[in-house]
Amino acid sequence: MPVEKSFEPAIVAFCCNWCTYTGADLAGLNRMKYPENVHVIRVPCSGRVNPQFILRAFQKGCDGVMVCGCHPGDCHYSTGNYFTRRRFMIMKRLLEYNGIDPERFHARWISGSEAAKFRDTAAEVSEHVKKLGPNVKYREEFRITESAEAGT
Amino acid sequence: MSEKQEKMRQCAEKLLRDGEAGYVIGWGETRFDDRTTPIFVEDPAGAGAFVWNEYAINSLAKYLLDDKYPDKKIGLFTRGCESRAINRLLKDNQIKRENVYLIGVPCDGKKSDRCTLCRERNPILYDVLLWTPEDDPPPAAGRFDRVKDIEAMSPDERYVYWGETYDSCIRCYACRNVCPACNCRECYADMSKTGFQGKQHSRSDNQIFGVTRAFHVGDRCIECGECERVCPMNLPIMGQTQKILKDINELTGEYECGMDATSENYLGRFDLDDKDEFM
Ligand code: SF4
Ligand code: SF4
Ligand code: FES
């Protein structure tokens, strides 16, 4: 698949309602600019993010995925993000083991007041993914025979 | 061999005659000399059908899920791997200990690849032990060898390795059906309307099934090797679950499942001091 010069990645960010989503909102209120290819999906808690969501995102054409929640200790439901932390430590390693570039998946703790951290993280991830080019691994468009060569 | 087989038959016959067990699950003959099949015997007179030879390979514990509310106890011949599977089912609240009668049969290793990984030949829990425990094989030095081999590849090689592996997956779900850790009443892979899992025979959907299956059972896997044994396409799918176990071993120290019925699985709990990579 040729990498076009103007490639703009699609990145989804699963943001917990109580911290990161509020942080992203604050970034907006403060007129901070972050790359528009980061698409925010609001979830009640980072613990809501099923690892299946990540796989499906890659399958449906995302080039990068972020999971963001409250800092450990600050979860609105007390313990949700402690489970998130374990779950994605394992999932991240499993994705890499299956050939997904580590730069394509990120988990971050961003609080409701860290608007700048949200902006910086979004910019950083978007830039990394842009460099990597479009994701072909796990993409549904690639049929069995084609994807053997498409494994860039 | 036949002396042990005789003990098994006598024990099953007594259990059935005394009414202690409603039926007994064990291995029986088939038309082929080098195959056995799981059998369920209700009639004391039928206890002579049980066999014990190097082809008694199938792990029997998962059949307990098909009869969760039995009238009488279910008798079950129990080796190391069955007992670990029973611990798994007990911990996952799938069966009740008082519903099963475990007939301990220390195992001498069977003619199956899955036994080369085995580190627990003797039953860990049982109600009666029919003969003296066997020596456990030397600790498998290479518990995670295959995972290390795959980790040593480049990311693209790893993608191609697993992609090509799953290209031949026919999505029969035998690996799921046989696994004692796969014990949900309804599997996400069968919920066609939720959109969790595509049904197409494509590399993408197959890989997503493979990774998800591994993730669902990885931290509860007892390393019995049944999934690989039953896979009609001979796919090396334990390479995925073993990877999860290896990571857990590295993150929290020695970790092995099914050794007791109380330890919480890794992803079912947390520790405030867990490593934090996501700052
Ligand atoms: S080895 Fe395979 S069948 Fe056995 S518990 Fe692990 S995943 Fe399940
Ligand atoms: S048993 Fe093998 S072919 Fe069948 S679904 Fe599992 S991995 Fe695929
Ligand atoms: S509410 Fe933010 S991580 Fe749980």
Short mmCIF file of C-alpha atoms in Angstrom, two decimals, chain B:
data_model
loop_
_atom_site.label_atom_id
_atom_site.label_comp_id
_atom_site.label_asym_id
_atom_site.label_seq_id
_atom_site.Cartn_x
_atom_site.Cartn_y
_atom_site.Cartn_z
CA MET B 1 -1.22 -51.73 33.36
CA SER B 2 -4.02 -54.24 33.61
CA GLU B 3 -3.74 -54.39 37.39
CA LYS B 4 -4.42 -50.69 37.57
CA GLN B 5 -7.22 -51.05 35.06
CA GLU B 6 -8.72 -53.76 37.25
CA LYS B 7 -8.60 -51.44 40.27
CA MET B 8 -10.36 -48.73 38.31
CA ARG B 9 -13.12 -51.07 37.20
CA GLN B 10 -13.64 -52.39 40.72
CA CYS B 11 -13.76 -48.92 42.18
CA ALA B 12 -16.27 -47.70 39.59
CA GLU B 13 -18.41 -50.78 40.06
CA LYS B 14 -18.52 -50.33 43.83
CA LEU B 15 -19.40 -46.65 43.55
CA LEU B 16 -22.25 -47.41 41.20
CA ARG B 17 -23.51 -50.43 43.13
CA ASP B 18 -23.52 -48.51 46.44
CA GLY B 19 -25.34 -45.68 44.76
CA GLU B 20 -22.61 -43.24 45.77
CA ALA B 21 -22.27 -42.02 42.20
CA GLY B 22 -24.95 -41.71 39.52
CA TYR B 23 -22.45 -42.42 36.78
CA VAL B 24 -18.72 -42.57 36.29
CA ILE B 25 -16.73 -40.84 33.55
CA GLY B 26 -13.63 -42.58 32.23
CA TRP B 27 -12.01 -43.88 29.08
CA GLY B 28 -13.32 -46.74 26.95
CA GLU B 29 -12.21 -48.74 23.94
CA THR B 30 -12.83 -47.79 20.34
CA ARG B 31 -12.50 -49.70 17.07
CA PHE B 32 -8.88 -48.62 16.95
CA ASP B 33 -6.14 -49.97 19.14
CA ASP B 34 -4.49 -46.61 19.46
CA ARG B 35 -7.57 -44.59 20.44
CA THR B 36 -9.80 -44.38 23.46
CA THR B 37 -12.96 -42.38 23.90
CA PRO B 38 -14.53 -40.83 26.98
CA ILE B 39 -17.39 -42.99 28.26
CA PHE B 40 -20.13 -42.48 30.83
CA VAL B 41 -21.14 -45.60 32.73
CA GLU B 42 -24.33 -45.79 34.83
CA ASP B 43 -24.77 -49.53 35.22
CA PRO B 44 -22.45 -51.31 37.71
CA ALA B 45 -22.32 -54.24 35.31
CA GLY B 46 -20.83 -51.95 32.68
CA ALA B 47 -17.78 -50.97 34.72
CA GLY B 48 -15.75 -53.49 32.78
CA ALA B 49 -15.74 -51.08 29.85
CA PHE B 50 -13.19 -48.74 31.44
CA VAL B 51 -9.68 -48.94 30.07
CA TRP B 52 -6.36 -47.54 31.20
CA ASN B 53 -3.57 -47.50 28.66
CA GLU B 54 -1.19 -45.03 27.05
CA TYR B 55 -4.00 -43.79 24.80
CA ALA B 56 -6.27 -42.61 27.62
CA ILE B 57 -5.49 -39.06 26.56
CA ASN B 58 -8.62 -36.88 26.71
CA SER B 59 -8.95 -34.67 29.75
CA LEU B 60 -12.33 -35.52 31.27
CA ALA B 61 -13.05 -32.65 33.63
CA LYS B 62 -14.85 -30.39 31.19
CA TYR B 63 -17.73 -32.88 30.88
CA LEU B 64 -18.76 -31.84 34.38
CA LEU B 65 -20.12 -28.62 32.90
CA ASP B 66 -22.71 -30.57 30.94
CA ASP B 67 -24.40 -31.72 34.14
CA LYS B 68 -24.15 -28.99 36.75
CA TYR B 69 -27.06 -30.12 38.93
CA PRO B 70 -26.74 -33.91 39.11
CA ASP B 71 -29.04 -36.00 41.32
CA LYS B 72 -26.15 -38.04 42.60
CA LYS B 73 -22.44 -37.44 42.57
CA ILE B 74 -20.57 -37.78 39.31
CA GLY B 75 -17.63 -40.17 39.52
CA LEU B 76 -14.59 -38.99 37.59
CA PHE B 77 -11.20 -40.56 37.03
CA THR B 78 -8.79 -37.81 37.96
CA ARG B 79 -5.16 -37.39 36.95
CA GLY B 80 -3.01 -34.32 37.48
CA CYS B 81 -4.48 -32.47 34.53
CA GLU B 82 -8.09 -33.30 35.46
CA SER B 83 -7.51 -32.16 39.02
CA ARG B 84 -6.09 -28.83 37.89
CA ALA B 85 -9.05 -28.39 35.57
CA ILE B 86 -11.40 -29.14 38.48
CA ASN B 87 -9.65 -26.51 40.58
CA ARG B 88 -10.22 -24.12 37.68
CA LEU B 89 -13.94 -24.97 37.52
CA LEU B 90 -14.29 -24.72 41.31
CA LYS B 91 -12.56 -21.36 41.43
CA ASP B 92 -14.71 -20.09 38.57
CA ASN B 93 -17.81 -21.20 40.48
CA GLN B 94 -18.86 -23.61 37.77
CA ILE B 95 -19.23 -26.81 39.78
CA LYS B 96 -19.68 -27.80 43.41
CA ARG B 97 -17.09 -29.97 45.07
CA GLU B 98 -19.79 -32.08 46.74
CA ASN B 99 -21.27 -32.96 43.36
CA VAL B 100 -18.22 -34.88 42.22
CA TYR B 101 -16.47 -37.98 43.44
CA LEU B 102 -12.87 -37.90 42.30
CA ILE B 103 -11.10 -41.19 41.79
CA GLY B 104 -7.41 -40.36 41.82
CA VAL B 105 -5.36 -42.19 39.19
CA PRO B 106 -1.71 -41.08 39.13
CA CYS B 107 -0.66 -40.85 35.51
CA ASP B 108 2.42 -42.34 33.88
CA GLY B 109 2.38 -40.06 30.83
CA LYS B 110 0.36 -40.80 27.73
CA LYS B 111 1.17 -40.94 24.03
CA SER B 112 0.33 -37.33 23.34
CA ASP B 113 2.28 -34.16 22.73
CA ARG B 114 0.37 -32.48 25.47
CA CYS B 115 1.98 -34.77 28.04
CA THR B 116 5.45 -33.52 27.18
CA LEU B 117 4.55 -30.24 28.88
CA CYS B 118 3.08 -31.92 31.93
CA ARG B 119 4.53 -31.11 35.31
CA GLU B 120 1.77 -32.54 37.49
CA ARG B 121 1.07 -36.21 36.94
CA ASN B 122 -0.52 -36.91 40.28
CA PRO B 123 -3.97 -35.64 41.17
CA ILE B 124 -3.87 -32.61 43.43
CA LEU B 125 -7.31 -33.31 44.85
CA TYR B 126 -9.22 -36.57 45.00
CA ASP B 127 -11.57 -38.55 47.21
CA VAL B 128 -9.73 -41.81 46.84
CA LEU B 129 -6.31 -42.61 45.38
CA LEU B 130 -6.12 -45.94 43.58
CA TRP B 131 -2.36 -46.46 43.54
CA THR B 132 0.86 -44.88 44.69
CA PRO B 133 1.78 -41.54 43.12
CA GLU B 134 4.13 -41.51 40.17
CA ASP B 135 7.32 -39.49 40.03
CA ASP B 136 6.73 -36.14 38.41
CA PRO B 137 8.74 -35.62 35.25
CA PRO B 138 11.70 -33.27 35.66
CA PRO B 139 10.52 -29.65 35.60
CA ALA B 140 10.10 -28.74 31.97
CA ALA B 141 13.11 -26.51 31.51
CA GLY B 142 11.53 -25.02 28.46
CA ARG B 143 8.15 -23.93 29.78
CA PHE B 144 8.30 -20.72 27.73
CA ASP B 145 10.84 -21.70 25.06
CA ARG B 146 8.46 -21.34 22.15
CA VAL B 147 7.36 -17.91 23.34
CA LYS B 148 10.97 -16.80 23.49
CA ASP B 149 11.51 -17.99 19.93
CA ILE B 150 8.60 -15.91 18.70
CA GLU B 151 9.64 -12.89 20.76
CA ALA B 152 13.02 -13.02 19.08
CA MET B 153 11.44 -12.32 15.68
CA SER B 154 10.92 -8.84 14.28
CA PRO B 155 7.42 -7.33 14.63
CA ASP B 156 6.65 -7.98 10.97
CA GLU B 157 7.84 -11.56 11.19
CA ARG B 158 5.64 -12.03 14.23
CA TYR B 159 2.67 -10.62 12.36
CA VAL B 160 3.28 -12.95 9.44
CA TYR B 161 3.85 -15.90 11.75
CA TRP B 162 0.51 -15.45 13.50
CA GLY B 163 -1.26 -14.29 10.35
CA GLU B 164 -0.26 -17.42 8.49
CA THR B 165 -1.12 -19.53 11.49
CA TYR B 166 -4.64 -18.12 11.67
CA ASP B 167 -5.11 -18.22 7.91
CA SER B 168 -5.72 -21.94 8.32
CA CYS B 169 -7.98 -21.65 11.36
CA ILE B 170 -11.38 -23.02 10.33
CA ARG B 171 -13.13 -21.43 13.35
CA CYS B 172 -14.50 -24.74 14.56
CA TYR B 173 -14.10 -23.47 18.14
CA ALA B 174 -12.91 -26.87 19.31
CA CYS B 175 -10.13 -25.12 21.24
CA ARG B 176 -12.77 -23.18 23.12
CA ASN B 177 -15.07 -26.12 23.71
CA VAL B 178 -12.41 -28.30 25.26
CA CYS B 179 -10.80 -25.67 27.48
CA PRO B 180 -11.60 -25.83 31.21
CA ALA B 181 -10.94 -22.09 31.50
CA CYS B 182 -13.45 -21.35 28.71
CA ASN B 183 -16.53 -21.89 30.81
CA CYS B 184 -18.93 -19.04 30.06
CA ARG B 185 -22.44 -20.26 29.38
CA GLU B 186 -22.55 -18.17 26.24
CA CYS B 187 -19.38 -17.33 24.37
CA TYR B 188 -18.77 -13.87 22.95
CA ALA B 189 -17.85 -15.57 19.67
CA ASP B 190 -21.41 -16.91 19.38
CA MET B 191 -23.08 -13.56 20.04
CA SER B 192 -23.36 -12.65 16.41
CA LYS B 193 -25.51 -9.56 16.97
CA THR B 194 -23.17 -7.71 19.34
CA GLY B 195 -20.50 -7.07 16.75
CA PHE B 196 -17.70 -8.28 18.98
CA GLN B 197 -16.50 -10.92 16.58
CA GLY B 198 -16.88 -11.04 12.81
CA LYS B 199 -17.79 -14.41 11.33
CA GLN B 200 -15.90 -14.07 8.07
CA HIS B 201 -13.14 -16.43 7.19
CA SER B 202 -10.60 -13.67 6.81
CA ARG B 203 -7.17 -13.27 8.31
CA SER B 204 -8.35 -10.30 10.31
CA ASP B 205 -11.37 -12.00 11.88
CA ASN B 206 -9.45 -15.20 12.51
CA GLN B 207 -6.62 -13.34 14.21
CA ILE B 208 -9.01 -11.36 16.32
CA PHE B 209 -10.66 -14.58 17.41
CA GLY B 210 -7.28 -16.08 18.24
CA VAL B 211 -6.03 -13.13 20.27
CA THR B 212 -9.34 -12.72 22.07
CA ARG B 213 -9.59 -16.39 22.94
CA ALA B 214 -6.09 -16.23 24.34
CA PHE B 215 -6.84 -13.08 26.32
CA HIS B 216 -10.05 -14.52 27.78
CA VAL B 217 -8.30 -17.58 29.16
CA GLY B 218 -4.65 -16.52 29.35
CA ASP B 219 -4.47 -15.65 33.04
CA ARG B 220 -6.52 -18.72 34.01
CA CYS B 221 -4.90 -21.27 31.68
CA ILE B 222 -3.78 -24.45 33.46
CA GLU B 223 -1.45 -25.39 30.60
CA CYS B 224 -3.14 -28.73 30.00
CA GLY B 225 -2.46 -28.59 26.26
CA GLU B 226 -5.98 -29.72 25.33
CA CYS B 227 -6.59 -26.78 22.97
CA GLU B 228 -3.64 -27.74 20.81
CA ARG B 229 -4.46 -31.41 20.94
CA VAL B 230 -7.98 -30.94 19.62
CA CYS B 231 -7.19 -28.32 16.97
CA PRO B 232 -7.93 -30.09 13.67
CA MET B 233 -5.52 -27.75 11.90
CA ASN B 234 -2.69 -28.38 14.36
CA LEU B 235 -2.24 -24.70 15.12
CA PRO B 236 0.33 -23.80 17.80
CA ILE B 237 -2.21 -21.71 19.71
CA MET B 238 -0.72 -22.26 23.14
CA GLY B 239 1.99 -19.88 21.95
CA GLN B 240 -0.53 -17.11 22.71
CA THR B 241 -1.71 -18.21 26.14
CA GLN B 242 1.83 -19.10 27.17
CA LYS B 243 2.89 -15.57 26.26
CA ILE B 244 0.35 -14.14 28.70
CA LEU B 245 1.50 -16.54 31.41
CA LYS B 246 5.12 -15.65 30.75
CA ASP B 247 4.38 -11.94 31.11
CA ILE B 248 2.49 -12.53 34.35
CA ASN B 249 5.39 -14.59 35.64
CA GLU B 250 7.71 -11.72 34.85
CA LEU B 251 5.42 -9.09 36.38
CA THR B 252 4.48 -10.82 39.64
CA GLY B 253 6.79 -13.77 40.10
CA GLU B 254 5.97 -17.46 40.01
CA TYR B 255 2.45 -17.89 38.64
CA GLU B 256 0.70 -21.11 37.81
CA CYS B 257 -3.03 -21.87 37.65
CA GLY B 258 -5.13 -24.74 38.89
CA MET B 259 -2.86 -25.66 41.78
CA ASP B 260 -5.60 -24.81 44.28
CA ALA B 261 -9.22 -23.71 44.12
CA THR B 262 -8.80 -20.39 45.92
CA SER B 263 -6.08 -18.26 44.27
CA GLU B 264 -7.51 -15.32 42.38
CA ASN B 265 -6.45 -15.09 38.76
CA TYR B 266 -4.14 -12.27 37.79
CA LEU B 267 -6.63 -10.11 35.92
CA GLY B 268 -9.34 -10.65 38.51
CA ARG B 269 -7.54 -8.67 41.17
CA PHE B 270 -5.06 -5.81 41.42
CA ASP B 271 -2.31 -4.56 43.62
CA LEU B 272 -1.86 -0.91 44.55
CA ASP B 273 1.86 -1.32 43.92
CA ASP B 274 1.47 -2.75 40.43
CA LYS B 275 4.04 -1.52 37.99
CA ASP B 276 2.84 1.64 36.24
CA GLU B 277 3.88 2.01 32.64
CA PHE B 278 1.16 4.43 31.68
CA MET B 279 2.19 7.63 33.45
#
